[in-house]
């Protein structure tokens, strides 16, 4: 049995190892599954947590999109009950709402399923000590492209939900309140979009660009 154990390095008893040093030593021991590659589990847990956060936000967008679809009237008003231009505008708004809320639901669902299932497979490999299998899975070109598509779907889900919410406000209000509420919602959505896009650009330039450069080295 002793021959099956990894060689043990003698450690001086004069000093006390910190918990971080012990963790690093344990992570450097060859894993199961026939692999010899070691991974930093503490950093991976942070990455998986961030990926799960995308899925959580996408789940909120999915639920909100389904709720908007349920409460927003999709019937075209009677042409005899209002000016013809209002009827035509309502038809276009109803059709556009149906398209936008469908895009929101589809993209949110894609984001939730992709990130959660990918997280599940990665944790399964690491939990079984198959570090080489995890790296082969995580760095596979298809999986890398899938992560990119899920992130792009996440952004599309946010934008389509904002448009869906704006159209829902327009379709659910009547009279002069319709235009006031729609204008206010539009201004808030535009302001929020500029703030979000600015944050995404900064993150892309400072975080993801550096991460991509380090991964290619």
Backbone as JSON, one array per atom type, in Angstrom:
{
  "sequence": "XXXXXXXXXXXXXXXXXXXXXXXXXXXXXXXXXXXXXXXXXXXXXXXXXXXXXXXXXXXXXXXXXXXXXXXXXXXXXXXXXXXXXXXXXXXXXXXXXXXXXXXXXXXXXXXXXXXXXXXXXXXXXXXXXXXXXXXXXXXXXXXXXXXXXXXXXXXXXXXXXXXXXXXXXXXXXXXXXXXXXXXXXXXXXXXXXXXXXXXXXXXXXXXXXXXXXXXXX",
  "N": [[0.83, -1.21, 0.0], [2.01, 1.19, 0.68], [3.56, 1.79, -1.52], [1.77, 2.78, -3.33], [1.13, 5.32, -2.63], [1.63, 8.89, -3.12], [4.93, 10.39, -3.14], [6.07, 11.73, -0.07], [6.9, 14.9, 0.99], [9.37, 16.05, 3.21], [8.63, 18.18, 5.83], [9.64, 20.98, 7.6], [9.35, 21.26, 11.09], [9.63, 23.59, 12.37], [8.3, 25.8, 11.46], [4.98, 27.01, 10.85], [2.55, 25.95, 8.63], [0.49, 27.91, 6.57], [-3.09, 27.99, 5.93], [-3.57, 28.57, 3.25], [-1.19, 27.78, 2.01], [-1.24, 25.03, 2.5], [-3.52, 24.36, 1.04], [-2.64, 24.96, -1.57], [-0.62, 23.06, -1.81], [-2.04, 20.67, -1.69], [-3.61, 20.91, -4.01], [-1.68, 20.67, -5.93], [-0.99, 18.02, -6.03], [-0.9, 15.09, -8.05], [-3.86, 14.27, -9.83], [-6.75, 12.06, -9.95], [-7.88, 9.67, -12.48], [-5.83, 9.24, -14.23], [-4.45, 11.52, -14.98], [-2.02, 14.19, -14.89], [-2.11, 16.86, -14.59], [-2.49, 19.8, -12.69], [-4.91, 21.92, -11.15], [-6.08, 25.16, -10.17], [-8.2, 25.15, -7.76], [-9.5, 27.01, -6.14], [-9.6, 29.39, -7.62], [-11.02, 28.47, -9.8], [-13.48, 27.95, -8.63], [-14.4, 30.54, -8.2], [-14.69, 31.36, -10.86], [-16.68, 29.59, -11.74], [-18.72, 30.41, -10.08], [-19.19, 32.99, -11.05], [-20.11, 32.33, -13.6], [-22.44, 31.0, -12.93], [-23.86, 33.15, -11.97], [-24.52, 34.55, -14.3], [-26.4, 32.73, -15.28], [-28.35, 32.91, -13.29], [-29.27, 35.59, -13.51], [-30.22, 35.44, -16.13], [-32.28, 33.64, -15.7], [-34.05, 35.22, -14.22], [-34.69, 37.08, -16.22], [-35.94, 35.35, -17.99], [-38.21, 34.49, -16.51], [-39.45, 36.99, -16.15], [-39.96, 37.71, -18.79], [-41.81, 35.71, -19.54], [-43.87, 36.41, -17.81], [-44.54, 39.0, -18.74], [-45.48, 38.26, -21.26], [-47.77, 36.92, -20.5], [-49.43, 38.86, -19.31], [-49.74, 40.94, -21.07], [-51.9, 42.41, -23.42], [-52.7, 40.86, -26.46], [-54.51, 41.09, -28.44], [-55.92, 42.69, -31.27], [-57.21, 45.96, -31.28], [-60.64, 46.96, -31.88], [-61.29, 48.36, -35.04], [-63.3, 50.29, -35.26], [-63.41, 51.63, -32.88], [-61.59, 53.63, -32.5], [-59.19, 56.03, -33.86], [-57.95, 55.36, -37.2], [-55.14, 55.41, -37.44], [-54.25, 54.86, -34.85], [-55.09, 52.25, -34.56], [-53.53, 50.91, -36.51], [-51.0, 51.43, -35.47], [-51.16, 50.05, -33.05], [-51.36, 47.46, -34.02], [-48.82, 47.07, -35.19], [-47.25, 47.42, -32.91], [-48.15, 45.29, -31.33], [-47.39, 43.07, -32.89], [-44.6, 43.44, -32.95], [-44.05, 43.26, -30.23], [-44.69, 40.56, -29.72], [-42.66, 39.31, -31.18], [-40.31, 40.28, -29.92], [-40.6, 39.45, -27.22], [-40.6, 36.74, -27.59], [-38.01, 36.32, -28.55], [-36.63, 37.15, -26.27], [-37.39, 35.14, -24.39], [-36.41, 32.81, -25.64], [-33.61, 33.32, -25.87], [-32.9, 33.77, -23.2], [-33.48, 31.27, -22.1], [-31.63, 29.7, -23.5], [-29.24, 30.73, -22.46], [-29.46, 30.1, -19.7], [-29.62, 27.25, -19.71], [-27.22, 26.54, -21.05], [-25.04, 27.62, -19.48], [-25.56, 26.48, -16.95], [-25.56, 23.66, -17.44], [-23.0, 23.37, -18.51], [-21.49, 24.15, -16.3], [-22.22, 22.08, -14.61], [-21.07, 19.78, -15.88], [-18.33, 20.47, -15.77], [-17.85, 20.64, -12.99], [-18.4, 18.0, -12.34], [-16.28, 16.59, -13.57], [-14.07, 17.7, -12.18], [-14.76, 17.0, -9.58], [-14.44, 14.26, -9.64], [-11.75, 14.12, -9.76], [-10.6, 14.33, -12.26], [-8.69, 16.1, -13.75], [-7.32, 16.51, -16.19], [-9.28, 15.72, -18.01], [-11.18, 17.66, -17.49], [-9.84, 20.02, -18.36], [-9.51, 19.4, -21.06], [-12.19, 19.32, -21.84], [-13.08, 21.94, -21.15], [-11.45, 23.64, -22.68], [-12.01, 22.9, -25.24], [-12.66, 23.69, -28.66], [-15.38, 23.84, -29.51], [-16.77, 24.09, -27.08], [-15.71, 26.47, -26.1], [-16.66, 28.24, -28.05], [-19.35, 27.86, -27.56], [-19.65, 28.94, -25.0], [-19.18, 31.61, -25.65], [-21.37, 32.09, -27.36], [-23.45, 31.78, -25.56], [-23.03, 33.94, -23.85], [-23.43, 36.06, -25.64], [-26.1, 35.56, -26.22], [-27.13, 36.13, -23.74], [-26.8, 38.94, -23.61], [-28.48, 39.68, -25.73], [-30.9, 38.82, -24.67], [-31.25, 40.61, -22.54], [-31.52, 43.08, -23.92], [-33.72, 42.59, -25.62], [-35.67, 42.14, -23.71], [-35.95, 44.68, -22.58], [-37.03, 46.13, -24.73], [-39.39, 44.68, -25.03], [-40.65, 45.21, -22.59], [-41.08, 47.97, -22.84], [-42.88, 48.02, -25.03], [-44.94, 46.6, -23.87], [-45.83, 48.36, -21.89], [-46.83, 50.35, -23.57], [-48.95, 48.98, -24.83], [-50.65, 48.32, -22.75], [-51.68, 50.61, -21.61], [-53.94, 53.44, -21.87], [-55.34, 56.26, -23.64], [-54.14, 59.6, -22.92], [-52.32, 58.92, -21.01], [-50.98, 56.78, -22.07], [-48.97, 57.74, -23.84], [-47.4, 59.32, -22.17], [-46.51, 57.47, -20.23], [-45.21, 55.64, -21.91], [-43.21, 57.24, -23.07], [-41.71, 57.95, -20.8], [-40.86, 55.39, -19.94], [-39.35, 54.69, -22.19], [-37.28, 56.59, -22.13], [-36.0, 55.87, -19.72], [-35.2, 53.25, -20.35], [-33.42, 53.7, -22.47], [-31.44, 55.24, -21.18], [-30.58, 53.34, -19.26], [-29.6, 51.39, -20.98], [-27.36, 52.64, -22.2], [-25.73, 52.92, -19.93], [-25.31, 50.23, -19.23], [-24.08, 49.2, -21.57], [-21.74, 50.72, -21.57], [-20.47, 49.76, -19.25], [-20.05, 47.1, -20.01], [-18.26, 47.42, -22.13], [-16.03, 48.49, -20.81], [-15.4, 46.33, -19.13], [-14.77, 44.44, -21.09], [-12.44, 45.55, -22.19], [-10.68, 45.72, -20.03], [-10.74, 43.36, -18.5], [-11.58, 40.91, -19.94], [-10.15, 41.08, -22.31], [-7.52, 41.01, -21.39], [-7.59, 38.5, -20.17], [-8.0, 36.86, -22.38], [-5.63, 37.3, -23.76], [-3.73, 36.25, -21.97], [-4.51, 33.61, -21.98], [-3.85, 32.79, -24.52], [-1.13, 32.72, -24.49]],
  "CA": [[0.0, 0.0, 0.0], [2.85, 2.38, 0.77], [4.08, 2.13, -2.84], [0.73, 3.44, -4.11], [0.97, 6.69, -2.18], [2.61, 9.82, -3.67], [6.04, 10.67, -2.22], [5.79, 12.77, 0.92], [8.04, 15.81, 1.21], [9.59, 16.36, 4.61], [8.35, 19.57, 6.16], [10.24, 21.37, 8.86], [8.37, 21.53, 12.14], [9.93, 24.86, 13.01], [7.33, 26.8, 11.02], [3.59, 26.55, 10.74], [2.02, 26.21, 7.29], [-0.81, 28.58, 6.52], [-4.11, 27.21, 5.22], [-3.41, 28.79, 1.81], [-0.08, 26.94, 1.55], [-1.71, 23.65, 2.5], [-4.43, 24.2, -0.09], [-1.86, 24.92, -2.79], [0.1, 21.79, -1.86], [-3.0, 19.62, -2.01], [-4.04, 21.05, -5.39], [-0.59, 20.33, -6.82], [-0.84, 16.57, -6.07], [-1.52, 14.53, -9.24], [-5.25, 13.88, -9.62], [-7.17, 10.77, -10.44], [-8.2, 9.59, -13.88], [-4.64, 9.07, -15.04], [-3.88, 12.8, -15.4], [-1.0, 14.76, -14.02], [-2.29, 18.31, -14.58], [-3.13, 20.34, -11.5], [-5.67, 23.14, -11.39], [-6.31, 26.0, -8.99], [-9.63, 24.98, -7.48], [-10.07, 28.22, -5.54], [-9.92, 30.32, -8.7], [-12.08, 27.87, -10.61], [-14.75, 28.14, -7.93], [-14.83, 31.91, -8.49], [-15.14, 31.41, -12.25], [-17.97, 28.9, -11.82], [-19.7, 31.27, -9.41], [-19.54, 34.06, -11.99], [-20.91, 31.75, -14.66], [-23.76, 30.75, -12.35], [-24.55, 34.44, -11.85], [-25.14, 34.77, -15.6], [-27.59, 31.89, -15.37], [-29.37, 33.43, -12.37], [-29.86, 36.78, -14.13], [-31.0, 34.98, -17.28], [-33.51, 33.04, -15.17], [-34.94, 36.33, -13.91], [-35.18, 37.6, -17.49], [-36.87, 34.36, -18.53], [-39.47, 34.6, -15.77], [-40.07, 38.29, -16.43], [-40.49, 37.65, -20.15], [-43.03, 34.91, -19.52], [-44.9, 37.19, -17.13], [-44.98, 40.02, -19.68], [-46.27, 37.6, -22.3], [-49.06, 36.52, -19.94], [-50.28, 39.97, -18.9], [-49.87, 41.96, -22.13], [-52.95, 42.06, -24.39], [-52.21, 40.63, -27.82], [-55.63, 41.24, -29.37], [-55.95, 43.96, -31.98], [-58.44, 46.68, -30.96], [-61.65, 47.12, -32.92], [-61.03, 49.58, -35.8], [-64.34, 51.28, -35.11], [-63.35, 52.26, -31.56], [-60.54, 54.63, -32.42], [-58.66, 56.49, -35.15], [-57.26, 54.3, -37.95], [-53.7, 55.4, -37.18], [-54.03, 54.18, -33.57], [-55.25, 50.81, -34.79], [-52.34, 50.42, -37.22], [-49.87, 51.48, -34.54], [-51.34, 48.96, -32.1], [-51.05, 46.22, -34.72], [-47.37, 46.97, -35.29], [-46.71, 47.24, -31.56], [-48.47, 43.93, -30.89], [-46.54, 42.13, -33.62], [-43.21, 43.6, -32.49], [-43.97, 42.72, -28.86], [-44.66, 39.1, -29.8], [-41.34, 38.91, -31.64], [-39.29, 40.61, -28.91], [-40.74, 38.61, -26.03], [-40.18, 35.39, -27.99], [-36.55, 36.35, -28.56], [-36.2, 37.2, -24.87], [-37.57, 33.84, -23.76], [-35.5, 31.84, -26.26], [-32.22, 33.63, -25.53], [-32.73, 33.54, -21.76], [-33.45, 29.82, -21.89], [-30.34, 29.21, -24.0], [-28.2, 31.12, -21.5], [-29.63, 29.32, -18.46], [-29.27, 25.84, -19.93], [-25.81, 26.39, -21.43], [-24.12, 27.86, -18.36], [-25.79, 25.52, -15.87], [-25.11, 22.32, -17.84], [-21.54, 23.43, -18.61], [-21.02, 24.15, -14.92], [-22.43, 20.72, -14.09], [-20.06, 18.88, -16.43], [-17.01, 20.84, -15.27], [-17.76, 20.22, -11.59], [-18.36, 16.54, -12.3], [-14.91, 16.17, -13.88], [-13.18, 18.08, -11.08], [-15.12, 16.23, -8.4], [-13.88, 12.92, -9.8], [-10.3, 14.21, -9.84], [-10.18, 14.19, -13.66], [-8.29, 17.44, -14.15], [-7.02, 16.52, -17.62], [-10.55, 15.67, -18.73], [-11.8, 18.98, -17.34], [-9.16, 20.98, -19.23], [-9.84, 19.04, -22.44], [-13.58, 19.75, -22.07], [-13.24, 23.39, -21.02], [-10.72, 24.33, -23.74], [-12.42, 22.42, -26.55], [-13.15, 24.81, -29.47], [-16.84, 23.93, -29.51], [-17.21, 24.58, -25.78], [-15.35, 27.89, -26.04], [-17.63, 28.96, -28.87], [-20.65, 27.78, -26.9], [-19.65, 29.96, -23.94], [-19.34, 32.91, -26.3], [-22.75, 32.23, -27.84], [-24.33, 31.95, -24.4], [-22.88, 35.32, -23.38], [-24.12, 36.93, -26.6], [-27.54, 35.36, -26.0], [-27.45, 36.86, -22.51], [-26.94, 40.35, -23.96], [-29.7, 39.81, -26.54], [-32.04, 38.66, -23.77], [-31.42, 41.88, -21.82], [-32.01, 44.12, -24.83], [-35.08, 42.25, -26.08], [-36.61, 42.34, -22.6], [-36.21, 46.11, -22.44], [-37.97, 46.51, -25.79], [-40.67, 44.04, -24.71], [-41.26, 45.96, -21.49], [-41.55, 49.24, -23.39], [-44.08, 47.75, -25.82], [-46.01, 46.18, -22.95], [-46.36, 49.6, -21.32], [-47.63, 51.01, -24.62], [-50.17, 48.23, -25.14], [-51.51, 48.17, -21.58], [-52.21, 51.9, -21.17], [-54.87, 54.07, -22.8], [-55.48, 57.71, -23.57], [-52.92, 60.39, -22.85], [-51.35, 58.23, -20.14], [-50.2, 55.87, -22.91], [-47.79, 58.4, -24.39], [-46.55, 59.75, -21.06], [-45.87, 56.28, -19.66], [-44.3, 55.07, -22.9], [-42.05, 58.13, -23.2], [-40.89, 57.81, -19.59], [-40.22, 54.08, -20.0], [-38.34, 54.71, -23.25], [-36.12, 57.36, -21.65], [-35.3, 55.07, -18.71], [-34.57, 52.12, -21.02], [-32.26, 54.21, -23.22], [-30.41, 55.59, -20.19], [-30.06, 52.1, -18.7], [-28.83, 50.7, -22.02], [-26.06, 53.3, -22.31], [-24.95, 52.57, -18.74], [-24.93, 48.82, -19.32], [-23.12, 49.03, -22.65], [-20.48, 51.28, -21.13], [-19.85, 48.83, -18.31], [-19.6, 45.92, -20.75], [-17.07, 47.8, -22.88], [-14.91, 48.6, -19.86], [-15.05, 44.96, -18.73], [-14.11, 43.8, -22.21], [-11.1, 46.1, -22.4], [-9.8, 45.57, -18.86], [-10.76, 42.01, -17.93], [-11.65, 39.8, -20.88], [-9.05, 41.2, -23.26], [-6.32, 40.51, -20.71], [-7.75, 37.06, -19.97], [-7.8, 36.21, -23.67], [-4.21, 37.38, -24.08], [-3.0, 35.32, -21.12], [-4.86, 32.24, -22.37], [-3.19, 32.48, -25.79], [0.32, 32.64, -24.29]],
  "C": [[0.86, 1.25, 0.0], [3.36, 2.8, -0.6], [3.07, 2.87, -3.69], [0.58, 4.9, -3.74], [1.99, 7.6, -2.84], [3.71, 10.1, -2.67], [5.71, 11.85, -1.34], [7.05, 13.59, 1.14], [8.16, 16.12, 2.69], [9.42, 17.85, 4.85], [8.94, 19.88, 7.52], [9.15, 21.7, 9.87], [8.63, 22.85, 12.84], [8.92, 25.94, 12.63], [5.95, 26.17, 10.94], [3.08, 26.93, 9.36], [0.69, 26.92, 7.4], [-1.79, 27.71, 5.75], [-3.99, 27.37, 3.73], [-2.3, 27.92, 1.25], [-0.49, 25.48, 1.5], [-2.62, 23.4, 1.31], [-3.67, 24.11, -1.39], [-1.12, 23.6, -2.93], [-0.83, 20.65, -2.24], [-3.4, 19.69, -3.47], [-2.95, 20.66, -6.36], [-0.35, 18.83, -6.9], [-1.51, 16.03, -7.32], [-2.9, 13.99, -8.93], [-5.51, 12.5, -10.17], [-7.42, 10.81, -11.93], [-6.99, 9.5, -14.78], [-3.99, 10.36, -15.47], [-2.85, 13.3, -14.42], [-1.13, 16.27, -13.93], [-2.99, 18.73, -13.31], [-3.82, 21.64, -11.85], [-5.85, 23.87, -10.07], [-7.8, 25.99, -8.7], [-10.25, 26.23, -6.9], [-10.44, 29.23, -6.62], [-11.02, 29.76, -9.6], [-13.44, 28.04, -9.95], [-15.29, 29.55, -8.15], [-15.36, 32.02, -9.91], [-16.5, 30.73, -12.41], [-19.07, 29.72, -11.16], [-20.14, 32.41, -10.32], [-20.42, 33.53, -13.11], [-22.32, 31.43, -14.17], [-24.55, 32.04, -12.21], [-25.2, 34.83, -13.17], [-26.44, 33.99, -15.71], [-28.71, 32.4, -14.47], [-30.06, 34.65, -12.97], [-30.71, 36.39, -15.34], [-32.3, 34.32, -16.84], [-34.53, 34.12, -14.81], [-35.52, 36.94, -15.18], [-36.2, 36.65, -18.11], [-38.22, 34.45, -17.84], [-40.2, 35.89, -16.04], [-40.66, 38.32, -17.83], [-41.77, 36.85, -20.24], [-44.18, 35.66, -18.86], [-45.43, 38.3, -18.04], [-45.86, 39.43, -20.76], [-47.66, 37.25, -21.79], [-49.98, 37.7, -19.69], [-50.51, 41.0, -20.0], [-50.94, 41.54, -23.13], [-52.39, 41.96, -25.8], [-53.32, 40.71, -28.85], [-55.61, 42.63, -29.99], [-57.25, 44.68, -31.66], [-59.36, 46.81, -32.16], [-61.39, 48.42, -33.69], [-62.07, 50.67, -35.61], [-64.28, 52.04, -33.8], [-62.26, 53.32, -31.43], [-60.07, 55.05, -33.79], [-57.91, 55.37, -35.86], [-55.76, 54.24, -37.65], [-53.36, 54.71, -35.86], [-54.13, 52.68, -33.73], [-54.03, 50.23, -35.49], [-51.13, 50.4, -36.29], [-49.95, 50.35, -33.52], [-51.01, 47.61, -32.74], [-49.53, 46.01, -34.8], [-46.74, 46.73, -33.92], [-46.96, 45.83, -31.04], [-47.58, 42.91, -31.58], [-45.09, 42.21, -33.15], [-43.04, 43.06, -31.08], [-43.87, 41.2, -28.89], [-43.28, 38.6, -30.23], [-40.29, 39.11, -30.55], [-39.39, 39.72, -27.68], [-40.37, 37.17, -26.35], [-38.67, 35.29, -28.03], [-36.01, 36.35, -27.14], [-36.28, 35.83, -24.21], [-36.58, 32.82, -24.32], [-34.05, 32.07, -25.86], [-31.94, 33.42, -24.04], [-32.63, 32.05, -21.46], [-32.13, 29.23, -22.36], [-29.22, 29.53, -23.01], [-28.26, 30.27, -20.24], [-29.16, 27.89, -18.65], [-27.78, 25.68, -20.22], [-24.89, 26.54, -20.23], [-24.33, 26.85, -17.23], [-25.29, 24.12, -16.22], [-23.59, 22.29, -17.97], [-20.9, 23.41, -17.23], [-21.13, 22.76, -14.31], [-21.36, 19.76, -14.58], [-18.67, 19.18, -15.88], [-16.83, 20.41, -13.82], [-17.72, 18.71, -11.45], [-16.94, 16.03, -12.56], [-13.96, 16.49, -12.73], [-13.48, 17.28, -9.82], [-14.59, 14.81, -8.44], [-12.36, 12.93, -9.9], [-9.75, 14.11, -11.25], [-9.82, 15.57, -14.21], [-7.99, 17.54, -15.64], [-8.3, 16.51, -18.45], [-11.27, 17.01, -18.65], [-11.18, 19.98, -18.3], [-9.48, 20.69, -20.69], [-11.26, 19.49, -22.79], [-13.68, 21.27, -22.13], [-12.58, 24.15, -22.17], [-11.06, 23.82, -25.13], [-12.99, 23.58, -27.37], [-14.66, 24.95, -29.46], [-17.36, 24.51, -28.2], [-16.87, 26.06, -25.61], [-16.32, 28.73, -26.85], [-19.01, 28.96, -28.23], [-20.75, 28.78, -25.75], [-19.84, 31.35, -24.53], [-20.76, 33.13, -26.78], [-23.72, 32.43, -26.69], [-24.23, 33.37, -23.84], [-23.57, 36.29, -24.33], [-25.63, 36.78, -26.47], [-28.0, 36.09, -24.75], [-27.67, 38.35, -22.79], [-28.2, 40.59, -24.79], [-30.94, 39.7, -25.67], [-32.31, 39.94, -22.99], [-32.06, 42.93, -22.72], [-33.44, 43.84, -25.29], [-36.09, 42.4, -24.95], [-36.94, 43.81, -22.42], [-37.21, 46.59, -23.49], [-39.35, 45.92, -25.51], [-41.39, 44.79, -23.6], [-41.83, 47.28, -21.98], [-42.83, 49.05, -24.19], [-45.25, 47.31, -24.95], [-46.65, 47.4, -22.28], [-47.26, 50.31, -22.32], [-48.96, 50.31, -24.84], [-51.13, 48.15, -23.97], [-52.1, 49.48, -21.08], [-53.07, 52.52, -22.27], [-54.85, 55.58, -22.63], [-54.14, 58.42, -23.55], [-51.86, 59.73, -21.97], [-50.46, 57.29, -20.95], [-48.89, 56.51, -23.35], [-46.85, 58.87, -23.29], [-45.78, 58.56, -20.49], [-44.86, 55.68, -20.62], [-43.04, 55.92, -23.05], [-41.13, 58.01, -22.0], [-40.14, 56.47, -19.59], [-39.12, 54.05, -21.05], [-37.09, 55.46, -22.79], [-35.31, 56.55, -20.64], [-34.58, 53.89, -19.35], [-33.33, 52.56, -21.79], [-31.12, 54.56, -22.27], [-29.77, 54.33, -19.61], [-29.2, 51.36, -19.71], [-27.45, 51.32, -22.19], [-25.17, 52.96, -21.12], [-24.44, 51.14, -18.82], [-23.88, 48.59, -20.39], [-21.75, 49.6, -22.28], [-19.74, 50.36, -20.18], [-19.3, 47.6, -19.03], [-18.34, 46.23, -21.55], [-15.85, 47.91, -21.98], [-14.45, 47.22, -19.42], [-14.32, 44.23, -19.85], [-12.68, 44.27, -22.41], [-10.15, 45.81, -21.24], [-9.7, 44.14, -18.36], [-10.63, 40.94, -19.01], [-10.57, 39.88, -21.95], [-7.76, 40.68, -22.66], [-6.39, 39.01, -20.5], [-7.52, 36.3, -21.27], [-6.33, 36.21, -24.06], [-3.39, 36.39, -23.26], [-3.29, 33.87, -21.49], [-4.15, 31.83, -23.65], [-1.68, 32.33, -25.65], [0.75, 31.19, -24.04]]
}
